[in-house]
Coordinates of N, CA and C in Angstrom, one line a residue:
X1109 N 18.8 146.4 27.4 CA 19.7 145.5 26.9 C 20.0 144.4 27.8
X1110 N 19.8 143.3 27.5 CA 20.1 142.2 28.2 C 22.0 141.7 28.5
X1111 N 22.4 141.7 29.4 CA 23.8 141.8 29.8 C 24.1 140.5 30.0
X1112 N 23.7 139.3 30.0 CA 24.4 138.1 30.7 C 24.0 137.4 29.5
X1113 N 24.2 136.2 29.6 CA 24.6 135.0 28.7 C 23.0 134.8 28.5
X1114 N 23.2 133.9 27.1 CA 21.2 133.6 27.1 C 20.9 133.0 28.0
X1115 N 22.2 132.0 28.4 CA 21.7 131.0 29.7 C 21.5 131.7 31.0
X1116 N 21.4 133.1 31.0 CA 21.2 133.6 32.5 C 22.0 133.2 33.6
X1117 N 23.5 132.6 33.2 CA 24.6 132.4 34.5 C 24.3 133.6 35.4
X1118 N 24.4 133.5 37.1 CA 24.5 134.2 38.1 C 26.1 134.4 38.2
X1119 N 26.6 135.8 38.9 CA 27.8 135.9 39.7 C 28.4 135.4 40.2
X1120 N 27.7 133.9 40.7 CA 28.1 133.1 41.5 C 28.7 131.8 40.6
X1121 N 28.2 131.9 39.6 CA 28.1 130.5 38.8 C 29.4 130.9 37.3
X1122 N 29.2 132.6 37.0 CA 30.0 132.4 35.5 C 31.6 132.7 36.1
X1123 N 32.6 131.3 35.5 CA 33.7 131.4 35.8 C 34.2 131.5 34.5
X1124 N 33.5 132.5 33.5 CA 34.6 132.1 32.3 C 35.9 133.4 32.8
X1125 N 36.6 133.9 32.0 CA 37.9 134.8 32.0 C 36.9 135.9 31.5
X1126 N 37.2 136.8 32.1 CA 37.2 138.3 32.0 C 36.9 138.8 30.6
X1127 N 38.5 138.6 29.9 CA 38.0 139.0 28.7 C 37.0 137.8 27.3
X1128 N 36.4 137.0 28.2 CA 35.4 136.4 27.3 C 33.9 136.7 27.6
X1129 N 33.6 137.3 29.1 CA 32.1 137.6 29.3 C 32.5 139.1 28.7
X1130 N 33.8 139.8 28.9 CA 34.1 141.6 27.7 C 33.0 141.0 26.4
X1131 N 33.7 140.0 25.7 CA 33.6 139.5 24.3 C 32.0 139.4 24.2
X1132 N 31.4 139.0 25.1 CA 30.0 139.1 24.9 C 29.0 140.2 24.5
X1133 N 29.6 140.6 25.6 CA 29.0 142.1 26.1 C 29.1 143.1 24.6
X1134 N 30.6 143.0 24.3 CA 31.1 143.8 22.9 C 30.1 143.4 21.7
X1135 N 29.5 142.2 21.6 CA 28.8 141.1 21.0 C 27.3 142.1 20.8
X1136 N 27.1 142.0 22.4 CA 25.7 142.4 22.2 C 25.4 144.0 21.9
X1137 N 26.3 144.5 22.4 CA 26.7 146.6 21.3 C 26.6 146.2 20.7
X1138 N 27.3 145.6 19.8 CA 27.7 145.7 18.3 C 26.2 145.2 17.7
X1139 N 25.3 144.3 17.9 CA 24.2 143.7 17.4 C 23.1 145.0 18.1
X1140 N 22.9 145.2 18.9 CA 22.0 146.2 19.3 C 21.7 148.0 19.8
X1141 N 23.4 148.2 20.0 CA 23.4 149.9 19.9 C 23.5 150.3 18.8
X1142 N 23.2 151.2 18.5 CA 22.9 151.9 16.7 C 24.9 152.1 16.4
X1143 N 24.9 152.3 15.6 CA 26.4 152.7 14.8 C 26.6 153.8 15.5
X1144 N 26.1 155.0 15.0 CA 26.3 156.2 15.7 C 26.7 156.2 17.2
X1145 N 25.8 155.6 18.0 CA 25.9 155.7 19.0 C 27.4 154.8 19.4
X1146 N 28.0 153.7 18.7 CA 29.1 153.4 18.8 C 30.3 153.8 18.5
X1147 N 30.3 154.3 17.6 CA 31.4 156.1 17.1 C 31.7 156.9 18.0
X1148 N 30.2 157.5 18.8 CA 30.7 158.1 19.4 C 31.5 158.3 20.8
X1149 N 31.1 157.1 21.6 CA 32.2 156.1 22.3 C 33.5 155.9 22.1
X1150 N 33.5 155.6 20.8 CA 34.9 155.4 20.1 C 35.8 156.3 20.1
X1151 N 35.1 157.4 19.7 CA 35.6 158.5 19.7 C 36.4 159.1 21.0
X1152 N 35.4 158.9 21.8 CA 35.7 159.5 23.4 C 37.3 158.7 24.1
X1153 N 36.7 157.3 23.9 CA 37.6 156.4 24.2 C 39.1 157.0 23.5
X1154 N 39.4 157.0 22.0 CA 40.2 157.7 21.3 C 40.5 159.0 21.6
X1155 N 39.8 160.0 22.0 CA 40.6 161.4 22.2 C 41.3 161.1 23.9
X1156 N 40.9 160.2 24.6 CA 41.9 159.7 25.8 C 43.1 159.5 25.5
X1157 N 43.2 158.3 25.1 CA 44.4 157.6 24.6 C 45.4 158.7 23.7
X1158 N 44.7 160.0 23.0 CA 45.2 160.6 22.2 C 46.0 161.9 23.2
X1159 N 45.2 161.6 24.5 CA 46.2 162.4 25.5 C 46.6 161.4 26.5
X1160 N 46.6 160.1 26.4 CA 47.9 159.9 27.1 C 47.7 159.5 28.6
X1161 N 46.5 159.6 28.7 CA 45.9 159.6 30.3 C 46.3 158.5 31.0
X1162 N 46.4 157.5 30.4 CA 46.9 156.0 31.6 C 48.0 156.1 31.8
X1163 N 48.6 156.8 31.2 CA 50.3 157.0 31.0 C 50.8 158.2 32.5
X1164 N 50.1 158.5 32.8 CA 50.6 159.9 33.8 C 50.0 159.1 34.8
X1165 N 49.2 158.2 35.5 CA 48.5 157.7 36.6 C 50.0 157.9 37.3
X1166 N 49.1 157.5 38.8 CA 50.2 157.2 39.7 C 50.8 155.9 39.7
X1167 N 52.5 156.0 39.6 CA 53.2 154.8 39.1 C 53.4 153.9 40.1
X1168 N 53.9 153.0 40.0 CA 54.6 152.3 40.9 C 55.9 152.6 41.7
X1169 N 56.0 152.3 42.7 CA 56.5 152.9 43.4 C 56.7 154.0 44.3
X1170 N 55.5 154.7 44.1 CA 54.6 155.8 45.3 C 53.9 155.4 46.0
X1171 N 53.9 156.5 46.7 CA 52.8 156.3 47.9 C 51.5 156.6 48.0
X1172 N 50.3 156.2 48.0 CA 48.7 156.4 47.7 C 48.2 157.6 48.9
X1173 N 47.7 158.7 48.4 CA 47.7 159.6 49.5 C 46.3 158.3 50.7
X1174 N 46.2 159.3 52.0 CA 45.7 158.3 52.5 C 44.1 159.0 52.2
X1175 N 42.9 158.1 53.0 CA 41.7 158.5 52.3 C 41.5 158.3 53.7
X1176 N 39.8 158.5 53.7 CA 38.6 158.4 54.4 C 37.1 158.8 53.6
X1177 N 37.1 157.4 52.9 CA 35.8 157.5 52.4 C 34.3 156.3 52.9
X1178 N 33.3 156.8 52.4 CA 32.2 156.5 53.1 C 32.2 154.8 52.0
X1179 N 31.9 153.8 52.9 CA 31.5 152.6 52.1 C 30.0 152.5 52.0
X1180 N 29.5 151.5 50.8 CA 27.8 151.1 50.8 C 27.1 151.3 52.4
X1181 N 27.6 151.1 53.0 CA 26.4 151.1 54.2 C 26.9 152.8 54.8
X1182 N 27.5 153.6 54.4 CA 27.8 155.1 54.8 C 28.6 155.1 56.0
X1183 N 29.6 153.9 56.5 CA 30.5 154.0 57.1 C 31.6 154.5 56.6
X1184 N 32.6 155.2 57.8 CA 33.7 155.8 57.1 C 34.8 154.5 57.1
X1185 N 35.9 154.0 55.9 CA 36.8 153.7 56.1 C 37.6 154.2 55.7
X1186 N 39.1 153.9 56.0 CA 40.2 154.5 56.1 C 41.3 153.7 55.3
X1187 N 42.3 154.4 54.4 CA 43.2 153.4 53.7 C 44.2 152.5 54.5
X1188 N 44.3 153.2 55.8 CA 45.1 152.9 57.3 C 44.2 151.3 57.5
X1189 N 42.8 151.6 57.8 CA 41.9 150.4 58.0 C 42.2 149.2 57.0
X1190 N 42.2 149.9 56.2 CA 42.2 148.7 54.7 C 43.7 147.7 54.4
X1191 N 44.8 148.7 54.7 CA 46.1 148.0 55.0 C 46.4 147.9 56.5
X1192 N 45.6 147.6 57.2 CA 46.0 146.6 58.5 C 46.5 145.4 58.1
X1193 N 45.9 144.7 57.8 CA 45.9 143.1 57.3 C 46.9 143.0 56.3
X1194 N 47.2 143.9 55.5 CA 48.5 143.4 54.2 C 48.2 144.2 53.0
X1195 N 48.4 143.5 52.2 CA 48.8 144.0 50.8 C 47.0 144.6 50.4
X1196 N 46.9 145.9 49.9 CA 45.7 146.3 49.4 C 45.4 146.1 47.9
X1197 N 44.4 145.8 47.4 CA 43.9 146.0 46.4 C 43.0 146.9 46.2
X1198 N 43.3 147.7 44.9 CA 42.4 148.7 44.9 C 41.7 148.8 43.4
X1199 N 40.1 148.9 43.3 CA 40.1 148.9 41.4 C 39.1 150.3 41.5
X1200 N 39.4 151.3 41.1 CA 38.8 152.0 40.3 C 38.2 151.6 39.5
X1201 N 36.5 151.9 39.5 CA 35.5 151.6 38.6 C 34.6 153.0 37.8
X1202 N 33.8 152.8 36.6 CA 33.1 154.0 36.4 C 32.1 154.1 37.7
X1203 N 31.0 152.9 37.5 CA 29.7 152.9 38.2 C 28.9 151.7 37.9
X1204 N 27.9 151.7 39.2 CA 26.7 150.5 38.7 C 26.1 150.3 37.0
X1205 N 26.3 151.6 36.6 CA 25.9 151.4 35.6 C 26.2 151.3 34.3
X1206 N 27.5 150.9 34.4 CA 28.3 150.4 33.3 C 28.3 149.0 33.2
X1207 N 27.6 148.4 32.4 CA 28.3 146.9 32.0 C 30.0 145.8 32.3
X1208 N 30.6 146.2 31.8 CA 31.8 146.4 32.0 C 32.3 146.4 33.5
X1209 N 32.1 147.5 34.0 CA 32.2 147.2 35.6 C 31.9 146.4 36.6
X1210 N 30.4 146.4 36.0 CA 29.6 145.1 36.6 C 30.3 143.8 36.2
X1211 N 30.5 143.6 35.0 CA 31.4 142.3 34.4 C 32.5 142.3 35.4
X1212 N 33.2 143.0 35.5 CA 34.7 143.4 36.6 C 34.5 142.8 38.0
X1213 N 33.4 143.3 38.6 CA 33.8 143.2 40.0 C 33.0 142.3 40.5
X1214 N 32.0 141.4 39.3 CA 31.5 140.0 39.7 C 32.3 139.2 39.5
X1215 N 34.0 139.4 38.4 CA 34.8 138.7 38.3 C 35.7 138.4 39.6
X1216 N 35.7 140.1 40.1 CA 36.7 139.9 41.6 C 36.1 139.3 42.7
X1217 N 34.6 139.3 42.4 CA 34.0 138.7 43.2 C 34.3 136.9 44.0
X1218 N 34.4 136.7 42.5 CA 34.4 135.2 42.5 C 35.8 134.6 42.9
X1219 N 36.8 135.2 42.6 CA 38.3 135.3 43.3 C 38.5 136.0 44.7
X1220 N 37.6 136.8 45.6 CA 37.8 137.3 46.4 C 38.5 136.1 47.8
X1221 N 38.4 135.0 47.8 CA 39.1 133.8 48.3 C 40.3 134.2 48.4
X1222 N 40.7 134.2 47.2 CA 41.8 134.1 46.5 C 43.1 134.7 47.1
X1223 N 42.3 135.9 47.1 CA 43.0 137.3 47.5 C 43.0 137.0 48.9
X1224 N 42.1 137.0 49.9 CA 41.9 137.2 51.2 C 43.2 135.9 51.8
X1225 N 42.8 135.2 50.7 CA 44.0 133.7 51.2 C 45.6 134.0 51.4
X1226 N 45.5 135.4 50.7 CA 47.1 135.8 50.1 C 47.3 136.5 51.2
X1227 N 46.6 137.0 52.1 CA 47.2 138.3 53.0 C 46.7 139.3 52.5
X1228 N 45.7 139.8 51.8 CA 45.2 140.8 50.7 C 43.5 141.4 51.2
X1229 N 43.6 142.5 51.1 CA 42.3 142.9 51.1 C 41.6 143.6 49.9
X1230 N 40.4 144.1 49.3 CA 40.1 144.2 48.3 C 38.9 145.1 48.3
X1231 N 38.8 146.1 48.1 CA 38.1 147.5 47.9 C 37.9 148.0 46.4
X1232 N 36.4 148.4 46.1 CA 35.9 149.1 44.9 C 36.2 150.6 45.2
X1233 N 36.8 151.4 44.1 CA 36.0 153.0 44.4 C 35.7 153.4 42.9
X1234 N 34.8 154.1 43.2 CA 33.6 154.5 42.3 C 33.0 156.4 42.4
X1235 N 32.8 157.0 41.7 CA 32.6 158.5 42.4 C 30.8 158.3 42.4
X1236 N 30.5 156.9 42.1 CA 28.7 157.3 42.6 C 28.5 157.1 44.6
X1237 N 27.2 157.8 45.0 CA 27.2 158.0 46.2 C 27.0 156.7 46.6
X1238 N 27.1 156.7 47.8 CA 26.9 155.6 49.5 C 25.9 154.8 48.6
X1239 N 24.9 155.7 48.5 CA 23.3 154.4 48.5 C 23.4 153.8 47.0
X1240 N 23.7 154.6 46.0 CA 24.1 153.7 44.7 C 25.0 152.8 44.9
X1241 N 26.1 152.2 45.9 CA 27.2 151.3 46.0 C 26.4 150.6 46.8
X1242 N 25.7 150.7 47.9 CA 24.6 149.7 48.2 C 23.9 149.4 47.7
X1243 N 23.0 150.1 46.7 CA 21.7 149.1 45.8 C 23.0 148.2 44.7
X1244 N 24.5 148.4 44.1 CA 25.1 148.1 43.9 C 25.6 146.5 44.1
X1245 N 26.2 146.3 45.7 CA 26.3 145.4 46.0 C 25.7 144.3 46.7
X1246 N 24.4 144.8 46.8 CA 23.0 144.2 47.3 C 22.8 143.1 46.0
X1247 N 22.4 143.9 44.8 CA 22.3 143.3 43.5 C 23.4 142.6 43.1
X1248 N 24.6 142.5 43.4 CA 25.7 141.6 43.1 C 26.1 140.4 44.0
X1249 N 25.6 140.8 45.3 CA 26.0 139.6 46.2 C 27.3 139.9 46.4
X1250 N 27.7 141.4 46.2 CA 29.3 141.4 46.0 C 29.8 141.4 47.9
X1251 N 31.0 140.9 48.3 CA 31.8 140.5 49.6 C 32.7 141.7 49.8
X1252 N 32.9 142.7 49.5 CA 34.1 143.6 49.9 C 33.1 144.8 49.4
X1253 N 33.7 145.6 50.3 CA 33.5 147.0 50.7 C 33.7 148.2 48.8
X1254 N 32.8 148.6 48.7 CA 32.3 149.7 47.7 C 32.5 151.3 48.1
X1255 N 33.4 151.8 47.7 CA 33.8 153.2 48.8 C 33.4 154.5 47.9
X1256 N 32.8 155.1 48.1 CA 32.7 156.8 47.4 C 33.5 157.7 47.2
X1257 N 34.0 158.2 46.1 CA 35.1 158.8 46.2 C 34.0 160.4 46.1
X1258 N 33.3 161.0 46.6 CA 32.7 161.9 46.1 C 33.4 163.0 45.2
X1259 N 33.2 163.2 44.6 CA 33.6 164.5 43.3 C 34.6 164.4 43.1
X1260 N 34.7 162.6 42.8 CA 36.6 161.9 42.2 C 37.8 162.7 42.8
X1261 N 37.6 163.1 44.0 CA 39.1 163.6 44.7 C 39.7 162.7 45.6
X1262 N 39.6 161.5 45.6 CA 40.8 160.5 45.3 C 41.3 160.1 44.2
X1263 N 40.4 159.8 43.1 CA 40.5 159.1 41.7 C 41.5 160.3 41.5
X1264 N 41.2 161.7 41.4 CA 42.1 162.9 40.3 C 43.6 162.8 41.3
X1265 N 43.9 162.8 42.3 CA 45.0 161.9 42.9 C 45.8 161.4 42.6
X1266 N 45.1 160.4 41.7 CA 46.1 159.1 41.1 C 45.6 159.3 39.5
X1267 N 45.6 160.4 38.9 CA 45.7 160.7 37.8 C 44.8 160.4 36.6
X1268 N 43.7 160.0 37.5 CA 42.5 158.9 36.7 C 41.5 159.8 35.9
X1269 N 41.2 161.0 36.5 CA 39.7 161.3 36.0 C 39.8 162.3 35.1
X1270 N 39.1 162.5 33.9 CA 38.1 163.0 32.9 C 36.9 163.5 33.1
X1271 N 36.6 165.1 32.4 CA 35.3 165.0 32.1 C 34.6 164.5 30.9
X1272 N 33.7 163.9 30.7 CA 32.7 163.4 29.3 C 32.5 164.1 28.5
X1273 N 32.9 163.9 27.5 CA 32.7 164.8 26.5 C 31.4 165.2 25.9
X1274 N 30.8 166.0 25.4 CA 29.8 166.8 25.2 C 28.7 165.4 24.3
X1275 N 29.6 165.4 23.2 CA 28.9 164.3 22.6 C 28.7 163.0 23.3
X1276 N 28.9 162.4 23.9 CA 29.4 161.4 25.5 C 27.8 161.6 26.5
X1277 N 28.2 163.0 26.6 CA 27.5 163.4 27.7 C 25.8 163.0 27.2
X1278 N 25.3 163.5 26.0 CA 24.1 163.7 25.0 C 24.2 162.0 25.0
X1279 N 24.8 161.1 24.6 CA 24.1 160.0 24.9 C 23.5 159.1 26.0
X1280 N 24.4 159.4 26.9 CA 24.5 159.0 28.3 C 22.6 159.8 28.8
X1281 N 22.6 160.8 28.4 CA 21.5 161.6 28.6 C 20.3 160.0 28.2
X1282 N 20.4 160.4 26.8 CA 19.3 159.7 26.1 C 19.0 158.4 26.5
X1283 N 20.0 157.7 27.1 CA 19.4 156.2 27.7 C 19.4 156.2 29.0
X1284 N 19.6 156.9 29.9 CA 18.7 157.4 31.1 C 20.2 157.4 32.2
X1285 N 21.4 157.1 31.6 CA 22.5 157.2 32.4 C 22.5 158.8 33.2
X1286 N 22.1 158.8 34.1 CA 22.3 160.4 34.7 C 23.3 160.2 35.9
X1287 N 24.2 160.6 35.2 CA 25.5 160.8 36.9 C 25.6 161.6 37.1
X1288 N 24.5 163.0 37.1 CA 24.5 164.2 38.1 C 23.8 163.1 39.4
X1289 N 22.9 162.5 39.2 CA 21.6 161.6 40.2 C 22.8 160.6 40.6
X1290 N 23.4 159.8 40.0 CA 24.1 158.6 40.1 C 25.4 159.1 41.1
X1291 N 26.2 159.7 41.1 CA 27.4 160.8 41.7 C 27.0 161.3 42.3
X1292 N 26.0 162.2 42.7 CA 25.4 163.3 44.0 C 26.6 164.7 43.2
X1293 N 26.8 164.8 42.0 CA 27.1 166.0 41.5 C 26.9 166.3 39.8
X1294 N 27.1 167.4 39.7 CA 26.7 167.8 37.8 C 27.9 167.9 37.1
X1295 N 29.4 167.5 37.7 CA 30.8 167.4 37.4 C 31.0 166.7 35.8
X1296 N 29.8 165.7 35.7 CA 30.1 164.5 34.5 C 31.4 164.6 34.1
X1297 N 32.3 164.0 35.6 CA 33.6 163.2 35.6 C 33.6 162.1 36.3
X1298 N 34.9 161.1 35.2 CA 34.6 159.6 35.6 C 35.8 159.5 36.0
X1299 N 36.1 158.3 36.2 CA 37.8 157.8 36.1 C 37.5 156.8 35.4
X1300 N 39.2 156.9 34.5 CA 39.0 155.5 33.7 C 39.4 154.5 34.4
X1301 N 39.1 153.4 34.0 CA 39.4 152.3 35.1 C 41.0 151.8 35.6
X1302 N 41.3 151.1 37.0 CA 42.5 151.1 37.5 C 42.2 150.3 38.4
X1303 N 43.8 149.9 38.4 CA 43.5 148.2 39.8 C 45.3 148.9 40.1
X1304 N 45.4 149.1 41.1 CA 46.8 148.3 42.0 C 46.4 147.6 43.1
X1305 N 47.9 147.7 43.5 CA 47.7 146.4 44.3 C 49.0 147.6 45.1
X1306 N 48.7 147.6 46.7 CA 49.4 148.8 47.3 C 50.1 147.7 48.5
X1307 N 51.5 148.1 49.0 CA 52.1 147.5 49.8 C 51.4 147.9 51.2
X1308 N 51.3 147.2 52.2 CA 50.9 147.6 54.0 C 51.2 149.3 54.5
X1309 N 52.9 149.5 53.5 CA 52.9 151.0 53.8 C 52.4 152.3 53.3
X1310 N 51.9 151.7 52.1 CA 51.2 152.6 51.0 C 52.2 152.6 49.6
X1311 N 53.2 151.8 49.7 CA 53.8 151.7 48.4 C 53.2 151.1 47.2
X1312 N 52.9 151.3 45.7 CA 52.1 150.8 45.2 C 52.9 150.0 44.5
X1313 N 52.8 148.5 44.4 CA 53.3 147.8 43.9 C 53.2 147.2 42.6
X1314 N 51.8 147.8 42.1 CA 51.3 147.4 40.9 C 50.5 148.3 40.6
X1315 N 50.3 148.4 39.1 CA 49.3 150.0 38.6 C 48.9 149.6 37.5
X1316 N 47.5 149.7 37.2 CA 46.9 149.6 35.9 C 45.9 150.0 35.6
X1317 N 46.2 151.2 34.5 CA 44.9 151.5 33.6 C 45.1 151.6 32.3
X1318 N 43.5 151.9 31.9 CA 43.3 152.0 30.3 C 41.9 153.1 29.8
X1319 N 42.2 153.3 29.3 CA 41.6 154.6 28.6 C 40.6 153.9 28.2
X1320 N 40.6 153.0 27.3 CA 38.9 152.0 27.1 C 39.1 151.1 28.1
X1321 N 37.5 151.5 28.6 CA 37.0 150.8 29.8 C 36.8 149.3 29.3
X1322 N 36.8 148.9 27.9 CA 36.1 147.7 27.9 C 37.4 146.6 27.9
X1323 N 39.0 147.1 28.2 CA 39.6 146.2 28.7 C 40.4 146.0 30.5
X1324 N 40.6 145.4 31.3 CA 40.4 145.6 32.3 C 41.6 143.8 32.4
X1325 N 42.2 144.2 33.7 CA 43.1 142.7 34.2 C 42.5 141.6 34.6
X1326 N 43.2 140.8 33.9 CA 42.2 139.5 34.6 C 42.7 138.9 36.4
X1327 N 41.1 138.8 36.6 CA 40.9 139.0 38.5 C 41.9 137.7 38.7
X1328 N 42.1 136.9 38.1 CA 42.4 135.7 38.3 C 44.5 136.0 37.9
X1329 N 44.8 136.9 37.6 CA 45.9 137.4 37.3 C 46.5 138.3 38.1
X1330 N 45.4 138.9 39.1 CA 45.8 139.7 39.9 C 46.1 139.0 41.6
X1331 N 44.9 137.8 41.6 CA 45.0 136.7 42.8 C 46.4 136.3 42.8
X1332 N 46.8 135.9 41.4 CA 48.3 135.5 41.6 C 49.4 135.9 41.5
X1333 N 49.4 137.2 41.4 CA 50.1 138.0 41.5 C 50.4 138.7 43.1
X1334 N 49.1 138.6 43.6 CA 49.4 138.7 44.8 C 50.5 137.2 45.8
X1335 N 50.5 136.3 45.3 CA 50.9 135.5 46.0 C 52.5 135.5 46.1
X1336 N 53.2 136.4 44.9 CA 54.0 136.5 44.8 C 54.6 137.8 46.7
X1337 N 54.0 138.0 46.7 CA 54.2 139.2 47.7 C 54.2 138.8 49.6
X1338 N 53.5 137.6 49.2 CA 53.1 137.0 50.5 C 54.1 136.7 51.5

């Protein structure tokens, strides 16, 4: 399935808003995944929401336990490392190989200015391994650090992660998505997606998730939102 515009914009080049390259993307499912196969998405997305899951995350106003996880190049950093400089941004992602995500973090990409300008620093986590976040951000051109949450025990933390449901699981099979290979485990758990934005001490200042991945904050809403903090 072809993911970008007919005009083949680069990362570097599409400045539309977030939720209008979503709109595309939704565009090109709807015209080329079978029905079935969109039900049952639907579905998965719906039995979340039907418990409530973005709703229990870790709220505002706590404190982010601390980490040490491995980035794209298999270095360790530290959440300590990450808030030296100021205010952290954090976005929980599924993986490289979601559309959507990739839409996401080419958006933060292009705002990463933005952020850095505010006093802000800006980190992905993801539960696929080291070398998937580097073939990752090799392919993106992406500027900030891709971290591994191995077997989502940060993401479950902060209240994010799910396993895939059976019917979920059987499609993901069939078009070659394999996150036992993609994860470095057979867990088939994700987190649904999430952005705060954490104070220097670990207080989290901002919290957001959503049970369907295909909505997400706009990058350009969160740059200025940081400025408020500065």
């Amino acid at each position: 399935m072809k993911w970008r515009s007919l005009e083949e914009t680069s990362p570097d080049t599409d400045i539309r808003p977030l939720r209008e390259i979503f709109a595309e993307r939704k565009e090109l499912i709807a015209k080329y995944v079978p029905a079935e196969t969109q039900a049952i998405h639907a579905r998965a997305v719906a039995e979340l929401k039907q418990n409530n899951l973005a709703d229990s995350i870790l709220p505002i106003g706590s404190k982010i336990p601390e980490f040490h996880l491995h980035d794209h190049d298999g270095k360790t950093v530290s959440s300590s490392d990450l808030m030296a400089k100021g205010h952290l941004v954090l976005c929980f992602i599924r993986g490289r190989w979601c559309p959507f995500c990739v839409a996401q973090i080419e958006a933060m990409n292009l705002v990463l200015p933005e952020i850095e300008g505010a006093g802000a620093t800006f980190a992905v986590i993801s539960p696929q391994t080291a070398q998937q976040s580097f073939f990752m951000r090799d392919q993106h051109k992406l500027r900030f650090p891709l971290l591994s949450d191995a077997g989502n025990k940060f993401a479950r933390q902060f209240g994010l992660t799910y396993r895939v449901p059976e019917e979920q699981k059987t499609v993901y099979q069939r078009v070659f998505v394999n996150l036992p290979f993609v994860n470095g485990d057979d867990s088939w758990e994700l987190p649904i997606p999430a952005t705060y934005i954490v104070d220097p001490d670990g207080s989290v200042l901002y919290a957001t998730a959503n049970e369907d991945y295909t909505e997400r904050p706009e990058p350009v809403a969160i740059a200025q939102l940081l400025q408020t903090w500065r």
